[in-house]
PDB file of C-alpha atoms in Angstrom:
ATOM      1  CA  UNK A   1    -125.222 -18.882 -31.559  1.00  0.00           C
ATOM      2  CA  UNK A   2    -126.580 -16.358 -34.137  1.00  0.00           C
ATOM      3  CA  UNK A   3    -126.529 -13.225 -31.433  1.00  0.00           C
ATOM      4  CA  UNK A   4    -122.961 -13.896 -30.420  1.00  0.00           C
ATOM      5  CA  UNK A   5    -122.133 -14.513 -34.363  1.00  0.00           C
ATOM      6  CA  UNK A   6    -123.905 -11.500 -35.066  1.00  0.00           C
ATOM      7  CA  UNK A   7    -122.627  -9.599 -32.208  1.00  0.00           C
ATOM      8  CA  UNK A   8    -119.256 -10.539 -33.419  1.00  0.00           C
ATOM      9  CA  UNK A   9    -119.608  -9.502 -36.979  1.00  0.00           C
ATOM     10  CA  UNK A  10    -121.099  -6.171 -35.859  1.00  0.00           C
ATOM     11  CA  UNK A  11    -118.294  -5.412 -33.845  1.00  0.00           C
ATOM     12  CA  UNK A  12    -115.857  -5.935 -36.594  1.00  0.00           C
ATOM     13  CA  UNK A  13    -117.895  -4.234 -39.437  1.00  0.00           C
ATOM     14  CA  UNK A  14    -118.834  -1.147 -37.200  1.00  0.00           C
ATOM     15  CA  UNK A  15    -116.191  -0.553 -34.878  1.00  0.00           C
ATOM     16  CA  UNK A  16    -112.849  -2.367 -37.488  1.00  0.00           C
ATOM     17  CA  UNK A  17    -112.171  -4.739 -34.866  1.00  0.00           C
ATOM     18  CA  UNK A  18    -110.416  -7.566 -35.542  1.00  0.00           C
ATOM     19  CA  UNK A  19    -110.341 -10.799 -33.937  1.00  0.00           C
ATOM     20  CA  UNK A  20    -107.150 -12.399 -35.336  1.00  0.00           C
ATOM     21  CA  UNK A  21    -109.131 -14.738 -37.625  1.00  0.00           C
ATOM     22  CA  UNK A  22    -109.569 -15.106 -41.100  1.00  0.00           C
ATOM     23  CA  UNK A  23    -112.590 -16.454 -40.957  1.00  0.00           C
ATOM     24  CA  UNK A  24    -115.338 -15.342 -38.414  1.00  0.00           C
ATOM     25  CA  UNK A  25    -115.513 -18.894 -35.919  1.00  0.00           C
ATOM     26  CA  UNK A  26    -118.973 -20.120 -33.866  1.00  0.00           C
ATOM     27  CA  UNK A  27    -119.817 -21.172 -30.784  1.00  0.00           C
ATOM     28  CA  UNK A  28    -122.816 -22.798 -30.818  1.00  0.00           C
ATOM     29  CA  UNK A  29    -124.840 -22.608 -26.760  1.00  0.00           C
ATOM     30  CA  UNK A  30    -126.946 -25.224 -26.225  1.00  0.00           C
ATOM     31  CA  UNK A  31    -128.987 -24.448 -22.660  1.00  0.00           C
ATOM     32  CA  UNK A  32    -128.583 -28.072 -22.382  1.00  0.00           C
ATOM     33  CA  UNK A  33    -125.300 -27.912 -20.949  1.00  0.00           C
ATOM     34  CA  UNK A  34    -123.191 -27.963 -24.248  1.00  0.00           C
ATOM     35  CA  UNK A  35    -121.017 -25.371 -25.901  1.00  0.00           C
ATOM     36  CA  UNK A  36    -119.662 -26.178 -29.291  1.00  0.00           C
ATOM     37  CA  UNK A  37    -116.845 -24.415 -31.108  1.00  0.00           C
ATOM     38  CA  UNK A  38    -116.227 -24.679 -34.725  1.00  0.00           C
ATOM     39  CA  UNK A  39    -113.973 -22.609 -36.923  1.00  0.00           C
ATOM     40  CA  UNK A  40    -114.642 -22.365 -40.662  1.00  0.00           C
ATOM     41  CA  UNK A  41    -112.713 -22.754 -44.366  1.00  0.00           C
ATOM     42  CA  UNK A  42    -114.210 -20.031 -46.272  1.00  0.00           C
ATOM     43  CA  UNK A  43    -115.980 -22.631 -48.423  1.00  0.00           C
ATOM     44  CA  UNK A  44    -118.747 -23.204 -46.398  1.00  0.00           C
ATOM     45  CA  UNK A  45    -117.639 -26.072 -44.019  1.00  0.00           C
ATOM     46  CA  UNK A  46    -117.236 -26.089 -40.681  1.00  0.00           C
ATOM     47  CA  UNK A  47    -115.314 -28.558 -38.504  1.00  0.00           C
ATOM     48  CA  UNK A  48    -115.792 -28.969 -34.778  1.00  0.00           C
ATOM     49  CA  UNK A  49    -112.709 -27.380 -32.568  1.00  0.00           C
ATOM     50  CA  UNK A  50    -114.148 -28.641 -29.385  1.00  0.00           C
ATOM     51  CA  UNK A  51    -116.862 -29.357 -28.022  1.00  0.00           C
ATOM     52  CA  UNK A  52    -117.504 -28.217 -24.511  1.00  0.00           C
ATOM     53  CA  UNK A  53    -120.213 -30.069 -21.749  1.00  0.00           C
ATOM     54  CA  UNK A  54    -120.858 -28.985 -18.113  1.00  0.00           C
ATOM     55  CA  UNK A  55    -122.511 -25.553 -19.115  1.00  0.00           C
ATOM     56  CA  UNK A  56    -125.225 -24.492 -17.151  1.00  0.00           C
ATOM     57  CA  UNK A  57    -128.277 -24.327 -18.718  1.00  0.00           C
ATOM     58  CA  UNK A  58    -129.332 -20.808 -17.520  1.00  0.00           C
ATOM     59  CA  UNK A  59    -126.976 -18.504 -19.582  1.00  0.00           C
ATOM     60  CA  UNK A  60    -129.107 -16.014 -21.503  1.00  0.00           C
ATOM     61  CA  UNK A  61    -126.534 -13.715 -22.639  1.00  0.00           C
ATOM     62  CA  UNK A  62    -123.466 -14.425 -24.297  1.00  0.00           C
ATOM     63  CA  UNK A  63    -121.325 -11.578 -25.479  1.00  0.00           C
ATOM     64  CA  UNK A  64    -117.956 -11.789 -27.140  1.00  0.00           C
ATOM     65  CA  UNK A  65    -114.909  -8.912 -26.510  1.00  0.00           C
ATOM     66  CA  UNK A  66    -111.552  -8.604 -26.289  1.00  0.00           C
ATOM     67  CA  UNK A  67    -111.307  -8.789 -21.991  1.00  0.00           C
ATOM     68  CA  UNK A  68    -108.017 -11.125 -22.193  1.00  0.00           C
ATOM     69  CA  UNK A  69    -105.932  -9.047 -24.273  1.00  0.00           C
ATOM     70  CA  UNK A  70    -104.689 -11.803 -26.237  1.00  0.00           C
ATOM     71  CA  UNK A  71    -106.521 -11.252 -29.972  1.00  0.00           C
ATOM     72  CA  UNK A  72    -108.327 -14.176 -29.340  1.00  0.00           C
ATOM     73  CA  UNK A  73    -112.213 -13.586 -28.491  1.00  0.00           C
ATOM     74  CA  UNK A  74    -113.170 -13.574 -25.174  1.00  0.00           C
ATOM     75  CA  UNK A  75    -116.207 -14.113 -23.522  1.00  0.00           C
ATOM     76  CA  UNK A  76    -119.060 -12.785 -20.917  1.00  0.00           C
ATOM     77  CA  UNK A  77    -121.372 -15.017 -20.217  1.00  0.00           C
ATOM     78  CA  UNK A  78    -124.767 -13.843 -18.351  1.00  0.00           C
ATOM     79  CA  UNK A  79    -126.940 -15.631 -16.088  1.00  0.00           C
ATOM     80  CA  UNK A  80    -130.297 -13.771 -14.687  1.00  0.00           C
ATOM     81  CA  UNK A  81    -129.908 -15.647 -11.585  1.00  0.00           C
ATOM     82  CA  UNK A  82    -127.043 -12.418 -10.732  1.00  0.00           C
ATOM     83  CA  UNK A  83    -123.747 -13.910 -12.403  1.00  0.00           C
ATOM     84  CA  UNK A  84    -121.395 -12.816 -14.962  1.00  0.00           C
ATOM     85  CA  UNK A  85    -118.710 -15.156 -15.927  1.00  0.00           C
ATOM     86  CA  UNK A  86    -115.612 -13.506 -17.793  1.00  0.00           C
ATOM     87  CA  UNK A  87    -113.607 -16.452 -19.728  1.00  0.00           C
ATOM     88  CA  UNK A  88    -111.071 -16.181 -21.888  1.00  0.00           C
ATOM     89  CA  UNK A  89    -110.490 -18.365 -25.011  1.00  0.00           C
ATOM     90  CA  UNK A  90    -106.984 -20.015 -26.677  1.00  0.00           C
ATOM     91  CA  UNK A  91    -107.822 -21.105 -30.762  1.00  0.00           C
ATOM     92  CA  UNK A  92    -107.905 -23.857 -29.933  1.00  0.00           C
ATOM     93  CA  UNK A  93    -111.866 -24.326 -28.701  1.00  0.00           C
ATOM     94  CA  UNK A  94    -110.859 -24.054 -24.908  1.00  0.00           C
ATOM     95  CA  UNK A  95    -111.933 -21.681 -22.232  1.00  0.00           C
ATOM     96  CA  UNK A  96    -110.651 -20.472 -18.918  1.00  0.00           C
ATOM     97  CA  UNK A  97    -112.441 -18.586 -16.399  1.00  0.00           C
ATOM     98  CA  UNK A  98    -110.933 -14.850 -15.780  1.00  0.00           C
ATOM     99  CA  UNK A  99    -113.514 -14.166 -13.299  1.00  0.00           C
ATOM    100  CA  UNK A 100    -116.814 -14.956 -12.263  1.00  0.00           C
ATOM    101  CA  UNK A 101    -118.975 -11.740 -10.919  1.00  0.00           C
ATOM    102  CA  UNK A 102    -121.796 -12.210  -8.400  1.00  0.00           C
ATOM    103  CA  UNK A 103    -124.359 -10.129  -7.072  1.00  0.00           C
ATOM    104  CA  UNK A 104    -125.192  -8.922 -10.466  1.00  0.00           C
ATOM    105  CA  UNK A 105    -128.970  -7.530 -11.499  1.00  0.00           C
ATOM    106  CA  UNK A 106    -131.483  -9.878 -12.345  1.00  0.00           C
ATOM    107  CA  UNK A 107    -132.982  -7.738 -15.139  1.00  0.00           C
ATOM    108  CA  UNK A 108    -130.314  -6.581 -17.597  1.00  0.00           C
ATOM    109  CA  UNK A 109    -132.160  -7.509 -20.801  1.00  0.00           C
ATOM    110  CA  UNK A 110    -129.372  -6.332 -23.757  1.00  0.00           C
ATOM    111  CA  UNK A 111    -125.621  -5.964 -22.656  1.00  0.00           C
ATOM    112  CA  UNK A 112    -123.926  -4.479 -25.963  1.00  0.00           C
ATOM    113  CA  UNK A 113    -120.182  -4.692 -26.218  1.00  0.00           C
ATOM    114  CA  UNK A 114    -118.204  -1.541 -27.540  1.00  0.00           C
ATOM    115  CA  UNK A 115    -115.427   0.992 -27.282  1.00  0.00           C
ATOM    116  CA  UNK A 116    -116.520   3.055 -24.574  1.00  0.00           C
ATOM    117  CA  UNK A 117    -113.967   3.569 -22.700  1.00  0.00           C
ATOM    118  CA  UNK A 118    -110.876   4.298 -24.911  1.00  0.00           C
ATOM    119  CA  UNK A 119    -108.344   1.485 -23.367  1.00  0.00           C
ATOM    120  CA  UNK A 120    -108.102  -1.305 -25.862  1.00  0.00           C
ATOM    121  CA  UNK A 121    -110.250  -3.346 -24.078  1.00  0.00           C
ATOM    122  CA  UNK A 122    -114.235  -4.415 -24.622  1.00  0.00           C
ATOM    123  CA  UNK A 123    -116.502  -2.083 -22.736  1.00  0.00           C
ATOM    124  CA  UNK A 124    -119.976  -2.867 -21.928  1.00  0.00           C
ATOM    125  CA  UNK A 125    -123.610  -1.459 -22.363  1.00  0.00           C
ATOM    126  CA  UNK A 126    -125.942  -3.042 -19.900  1.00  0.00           C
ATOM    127  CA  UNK A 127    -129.735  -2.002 -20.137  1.00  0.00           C
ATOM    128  CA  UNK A 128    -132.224  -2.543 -17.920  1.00  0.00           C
ATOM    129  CA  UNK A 129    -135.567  -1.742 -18.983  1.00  0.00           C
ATOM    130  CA  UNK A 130    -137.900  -2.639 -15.915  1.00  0.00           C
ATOM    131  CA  UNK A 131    -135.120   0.548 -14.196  1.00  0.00           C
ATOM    132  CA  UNK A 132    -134.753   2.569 -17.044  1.00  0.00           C
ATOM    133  CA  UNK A 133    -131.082   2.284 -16.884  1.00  0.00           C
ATOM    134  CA  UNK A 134    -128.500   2.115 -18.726  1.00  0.00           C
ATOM    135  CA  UNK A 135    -124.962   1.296 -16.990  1.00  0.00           C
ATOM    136  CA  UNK A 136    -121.715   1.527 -18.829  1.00  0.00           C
ATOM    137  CA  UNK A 137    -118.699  -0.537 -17.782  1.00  0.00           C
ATOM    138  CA  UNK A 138    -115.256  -0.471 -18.644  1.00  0.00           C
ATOM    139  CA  UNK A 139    -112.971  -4.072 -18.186  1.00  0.00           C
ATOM    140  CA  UNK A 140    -109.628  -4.880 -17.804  1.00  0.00           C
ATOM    141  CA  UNK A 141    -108.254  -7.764 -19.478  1.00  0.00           C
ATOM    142  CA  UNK A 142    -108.570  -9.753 -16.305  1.00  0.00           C
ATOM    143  CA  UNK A 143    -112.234 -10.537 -16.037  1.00  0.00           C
ATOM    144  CA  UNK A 144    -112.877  -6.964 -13.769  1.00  0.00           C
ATOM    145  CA  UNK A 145    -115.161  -4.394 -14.896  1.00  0.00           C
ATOM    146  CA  UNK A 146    -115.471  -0.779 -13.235  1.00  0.00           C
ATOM    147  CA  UNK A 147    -118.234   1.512 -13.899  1.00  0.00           C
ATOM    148  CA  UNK A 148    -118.088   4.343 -16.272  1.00  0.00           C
ATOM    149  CA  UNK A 149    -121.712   5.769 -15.763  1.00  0.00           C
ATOM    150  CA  UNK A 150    -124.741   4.614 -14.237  1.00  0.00           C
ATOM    151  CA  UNK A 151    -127.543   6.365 -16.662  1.00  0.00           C
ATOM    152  CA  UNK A 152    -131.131   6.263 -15.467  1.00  0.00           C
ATOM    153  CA  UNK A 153    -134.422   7.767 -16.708  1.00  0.00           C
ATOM    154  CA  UNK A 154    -133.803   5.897 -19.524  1.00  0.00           C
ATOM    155  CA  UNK A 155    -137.002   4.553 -21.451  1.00  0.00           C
ATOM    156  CA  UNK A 156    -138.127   1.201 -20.613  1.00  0.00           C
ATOM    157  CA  UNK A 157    -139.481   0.373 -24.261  1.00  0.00           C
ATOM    158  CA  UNK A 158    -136.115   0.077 -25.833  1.00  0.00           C
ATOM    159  CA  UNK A 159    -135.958  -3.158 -28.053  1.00  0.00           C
ATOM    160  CA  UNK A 160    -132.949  -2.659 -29.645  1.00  0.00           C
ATOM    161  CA  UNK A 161    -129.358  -1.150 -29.257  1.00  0.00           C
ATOM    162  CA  UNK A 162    -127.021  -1.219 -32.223  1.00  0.00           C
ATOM    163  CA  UNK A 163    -123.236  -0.205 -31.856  1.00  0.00           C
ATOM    164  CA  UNK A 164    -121.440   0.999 -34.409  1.00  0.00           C
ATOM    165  CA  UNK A 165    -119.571   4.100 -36.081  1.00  0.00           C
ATOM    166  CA  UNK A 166    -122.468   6.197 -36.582  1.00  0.00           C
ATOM    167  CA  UNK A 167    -120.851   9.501 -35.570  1.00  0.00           C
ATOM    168  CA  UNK A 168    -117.458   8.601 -36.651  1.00  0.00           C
ATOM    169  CA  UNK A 169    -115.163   9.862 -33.663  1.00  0.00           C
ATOM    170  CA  UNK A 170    -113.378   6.407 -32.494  1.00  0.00           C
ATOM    171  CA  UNK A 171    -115.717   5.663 -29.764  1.00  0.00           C
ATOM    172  CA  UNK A 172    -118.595   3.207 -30.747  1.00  0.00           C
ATOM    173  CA  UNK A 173    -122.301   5.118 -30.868  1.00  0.00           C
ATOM    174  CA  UNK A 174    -125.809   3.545 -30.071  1.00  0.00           C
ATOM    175  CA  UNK A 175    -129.029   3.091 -32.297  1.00  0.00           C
ATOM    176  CA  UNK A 176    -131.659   3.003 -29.798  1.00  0.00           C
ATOM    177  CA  UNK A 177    -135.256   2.009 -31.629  1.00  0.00           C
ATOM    178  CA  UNK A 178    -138.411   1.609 -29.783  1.00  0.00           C
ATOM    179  CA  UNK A 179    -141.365   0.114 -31.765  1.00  0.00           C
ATOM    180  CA  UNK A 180    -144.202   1.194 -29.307  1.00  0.00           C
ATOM    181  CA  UNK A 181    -143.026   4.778 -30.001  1.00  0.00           C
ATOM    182  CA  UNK A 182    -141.803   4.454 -33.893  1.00  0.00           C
ATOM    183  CA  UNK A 183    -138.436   6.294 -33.018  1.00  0.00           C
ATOM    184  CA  UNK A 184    -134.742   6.146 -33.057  1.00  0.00           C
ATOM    185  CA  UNK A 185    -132.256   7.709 -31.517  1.00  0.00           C
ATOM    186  CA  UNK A 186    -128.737   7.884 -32.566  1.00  0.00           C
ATOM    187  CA  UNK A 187    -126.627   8.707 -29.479  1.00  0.00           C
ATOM    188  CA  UNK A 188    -122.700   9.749 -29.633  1.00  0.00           C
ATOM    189  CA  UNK A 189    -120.246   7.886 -26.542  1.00  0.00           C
ATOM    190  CA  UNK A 190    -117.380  10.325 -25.601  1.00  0.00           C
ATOM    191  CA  UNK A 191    -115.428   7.474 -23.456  1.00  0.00           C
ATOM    192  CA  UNK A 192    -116.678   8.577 -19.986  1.00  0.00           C
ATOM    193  CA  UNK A 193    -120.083   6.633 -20.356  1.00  0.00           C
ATOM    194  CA  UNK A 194    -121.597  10.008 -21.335  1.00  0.00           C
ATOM    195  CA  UNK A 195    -124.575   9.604 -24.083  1.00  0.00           C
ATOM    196  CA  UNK A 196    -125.123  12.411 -26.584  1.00  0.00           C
ATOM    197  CA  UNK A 197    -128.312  13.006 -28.601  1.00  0.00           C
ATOM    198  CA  UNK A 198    -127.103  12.744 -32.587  1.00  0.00           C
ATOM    199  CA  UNK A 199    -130.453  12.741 -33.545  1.00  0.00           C
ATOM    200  CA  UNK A 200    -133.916  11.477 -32.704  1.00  0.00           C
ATOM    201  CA  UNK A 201    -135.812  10.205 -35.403  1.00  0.00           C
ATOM    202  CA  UNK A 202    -139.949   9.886 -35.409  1.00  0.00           C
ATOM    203  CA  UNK A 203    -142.193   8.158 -37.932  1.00  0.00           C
ATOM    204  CA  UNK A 204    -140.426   4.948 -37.820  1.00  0.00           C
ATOM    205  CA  UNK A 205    -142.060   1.800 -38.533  1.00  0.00           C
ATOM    206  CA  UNK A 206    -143.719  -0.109 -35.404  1.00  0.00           C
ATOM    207  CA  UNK A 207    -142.861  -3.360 -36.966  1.00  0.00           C
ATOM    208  CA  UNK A 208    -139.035  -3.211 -37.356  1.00  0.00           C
ATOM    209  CA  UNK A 209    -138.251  -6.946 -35.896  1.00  0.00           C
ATOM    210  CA  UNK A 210    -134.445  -6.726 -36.450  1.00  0.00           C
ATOM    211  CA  UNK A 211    -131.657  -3.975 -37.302  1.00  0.00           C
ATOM    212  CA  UNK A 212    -128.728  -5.272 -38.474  1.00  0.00           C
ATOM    213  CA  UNK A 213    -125.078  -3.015 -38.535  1.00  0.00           C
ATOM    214  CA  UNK A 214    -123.167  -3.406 -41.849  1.00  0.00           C
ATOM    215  CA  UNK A 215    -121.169  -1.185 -45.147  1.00  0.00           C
ATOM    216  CA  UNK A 216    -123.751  -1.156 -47.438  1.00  0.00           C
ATOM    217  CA  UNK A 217    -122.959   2.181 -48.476  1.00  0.00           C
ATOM    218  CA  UNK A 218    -119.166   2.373 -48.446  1.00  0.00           C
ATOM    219  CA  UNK A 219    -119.195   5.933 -46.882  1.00  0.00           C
ATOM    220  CA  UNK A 220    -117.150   4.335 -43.344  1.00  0.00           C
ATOM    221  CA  UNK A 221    -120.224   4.900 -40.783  1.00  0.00           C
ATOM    222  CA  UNK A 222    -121.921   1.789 -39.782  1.00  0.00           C
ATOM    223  CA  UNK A 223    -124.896   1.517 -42.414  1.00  0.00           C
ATOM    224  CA  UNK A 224    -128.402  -0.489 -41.038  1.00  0.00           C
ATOM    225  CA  UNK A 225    -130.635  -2.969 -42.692  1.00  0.00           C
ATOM    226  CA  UNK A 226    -134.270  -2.835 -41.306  1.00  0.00           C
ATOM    227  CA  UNK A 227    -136.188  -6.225 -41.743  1.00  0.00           C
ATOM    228  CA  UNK A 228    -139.945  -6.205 -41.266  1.00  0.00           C
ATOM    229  CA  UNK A 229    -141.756  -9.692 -41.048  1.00  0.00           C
ATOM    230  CA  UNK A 230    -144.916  -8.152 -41.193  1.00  0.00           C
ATOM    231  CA  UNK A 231    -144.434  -6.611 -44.628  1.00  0.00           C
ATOM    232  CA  UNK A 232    -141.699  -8.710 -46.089  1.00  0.00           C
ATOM    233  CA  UNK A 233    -139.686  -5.921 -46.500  1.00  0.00           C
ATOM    234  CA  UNK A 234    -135.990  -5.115 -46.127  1.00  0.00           C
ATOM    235  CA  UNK A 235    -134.773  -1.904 -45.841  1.00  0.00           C
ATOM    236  CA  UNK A 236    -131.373  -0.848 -46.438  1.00  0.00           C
ATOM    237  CA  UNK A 237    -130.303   2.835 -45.225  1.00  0.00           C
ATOM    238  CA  UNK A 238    -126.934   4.827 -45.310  1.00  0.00           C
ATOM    239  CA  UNK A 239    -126.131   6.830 -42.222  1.00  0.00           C
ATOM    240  CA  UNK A 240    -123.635  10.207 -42.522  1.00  0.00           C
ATOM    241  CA  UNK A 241    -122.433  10.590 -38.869  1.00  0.00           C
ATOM    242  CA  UNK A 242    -125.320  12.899 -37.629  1.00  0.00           C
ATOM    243  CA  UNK A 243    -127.879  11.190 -36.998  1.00  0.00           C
ATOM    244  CA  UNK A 244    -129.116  11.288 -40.256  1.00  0.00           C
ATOM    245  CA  UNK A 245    -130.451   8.365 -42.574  1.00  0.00           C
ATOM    246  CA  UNK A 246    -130.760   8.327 -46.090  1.00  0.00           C
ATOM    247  CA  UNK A 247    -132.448   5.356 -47.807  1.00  0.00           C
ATOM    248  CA  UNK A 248    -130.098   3.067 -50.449  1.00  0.00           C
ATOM    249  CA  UNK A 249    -132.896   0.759 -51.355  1.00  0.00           C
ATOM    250  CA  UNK A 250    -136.284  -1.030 -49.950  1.00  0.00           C
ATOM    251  CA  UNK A 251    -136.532  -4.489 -50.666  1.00  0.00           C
ATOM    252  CA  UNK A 252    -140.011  -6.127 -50.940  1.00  0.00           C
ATOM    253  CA  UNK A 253    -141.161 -10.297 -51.333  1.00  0.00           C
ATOM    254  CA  UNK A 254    -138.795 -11.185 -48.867  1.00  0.00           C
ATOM    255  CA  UNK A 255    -140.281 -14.031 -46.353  1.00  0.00           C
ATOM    256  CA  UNK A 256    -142.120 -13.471 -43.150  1.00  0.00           C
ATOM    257  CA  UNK A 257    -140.160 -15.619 -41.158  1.00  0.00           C
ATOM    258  CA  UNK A 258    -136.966 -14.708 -41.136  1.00  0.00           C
ATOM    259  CA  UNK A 259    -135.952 -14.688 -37.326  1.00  0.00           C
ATOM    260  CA  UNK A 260    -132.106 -13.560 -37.375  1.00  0.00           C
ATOM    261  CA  UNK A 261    -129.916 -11.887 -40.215  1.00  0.00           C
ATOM    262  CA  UNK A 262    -126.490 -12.018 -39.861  1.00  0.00           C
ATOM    263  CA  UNK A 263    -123.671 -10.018 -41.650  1.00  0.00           C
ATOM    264  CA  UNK A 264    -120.274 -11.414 -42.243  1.00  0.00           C
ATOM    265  CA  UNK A 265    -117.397 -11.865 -44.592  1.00  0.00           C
ATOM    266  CA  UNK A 266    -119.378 -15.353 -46.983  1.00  0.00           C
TER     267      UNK A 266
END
């Protein structure tokens, strides 16, 4: 639930996408079988739309987009075993299956959704790092997705990819960050599933455990907040649509156990 609430809230605070909510609603995944969707007041409450059993229990991925064209949220749903399931949802808590995709690769390990191909609709990222490839997908609105690019000699020690509007030309850019290295590299989209180097920044921590998208600065790129567990440090840095980061403020005290950090509208 947090990654597609996080993924969510990313999308809208990097790219300005809006989901035709006022408040940001959860689905809750439970590998059990059980999806549960809940919208909430604004106050802090939550109250169940529907509650959804049958699931299988092997989706690892869940990644919400606009694929329907209807301003609800849709959804991809990933399964290792080669499967991609494209539904689409009402408001109401219901889903319908667009289109389920087979023969799919076992090892995609982050699918990021973004603007990359200019239509309206939710592209997609996929990265696999046992390849070193990076494949970028544009969909439809009916559950079909066509390749952009295929990218390969990629690294294989990517942990993260952020989206978000880091070099402020409409399309949505990629943080990479790789903690074995202590680097990352801010890469422009131009809409054709072409990558282009902003920057590549060296010296990073080896620790970084989660990178969160957000306005913290108020400049209109996509700021970041580093969190380390190790240290119990947060740090929050402004980006200027170059590559470049500049640090707002470094946080230290906070807990070692944080495991997610989620932005949103609260």
């Amino acid at each position: 639930m947090n990654v597609l609430r996080c993924f969510i809230l990313c999308l809208a605070f990097a790219l300005g996408l809006s989901f035709a909510v006022a408040q940001t609603d959860l689905l809750y995944y439970d590998p059990a079988g059980e999806g549960a969707f809940y919208a909430t007041d604004g106050n802090g409450n939550i109250q169940l739309l529907k509650l959804q059993s049958g699931w299988r229990h092997t989706w690892s991925i869940i990644v919400p987009g606009d694929f329907g064209g209807d301003g609800h949220t849709d959804l991809l749903f990933y399964d290792p075993a080669g499967e991609g399931a494209f539904y689409a949802t009402d408001g109401n808590g219901n889903i319908q299956l667009l289109k389920l995709q087979s023969g799919w690769r076992h090892t995609w390990s982050i699918i990021v959704p973004g603007d990359f191909g200019g239509d309206g609709h939710t592209d997609l990222l996929f990265y696999d790092p046992t390849a070193g490839e990076g494949a970028f997908y544009a969909t439809d609105g009916n559950g079909n997705i066509q390749l952009l690019k295929l990218q390969n000699g990629w690294r294989h020690t990517w942990s993260i990819i952020v989206p978000g509007d880091f070099g402020g030309d409409g399309h949505t850019d990629l943080l990479f960050y790789d903690p074995t290295a202590g680097e990352g590299a801010f890469y422009a989209t131009d809409g054709n599933g072409n990558i282009q180097l902003l920057k590549l920044q060296n010296g990073w921590r080896h620790t970084w455990s989660i990178i969160v998208p957000g306005d913290f600065g108020g400049d209109g790129h996509t700021d970041l907040l580093f969190y380390d567990p190790t240290a119990g440090e947060g740090a929050f840095y402004a980006t200027d649509g170059n590559g470049n980061i500049q640090l707002l403020k470094l946080q230290s005290g906070w807990r070692r156990t944080w495991s997610m950090i989620v932005p949103g509208d609260y």
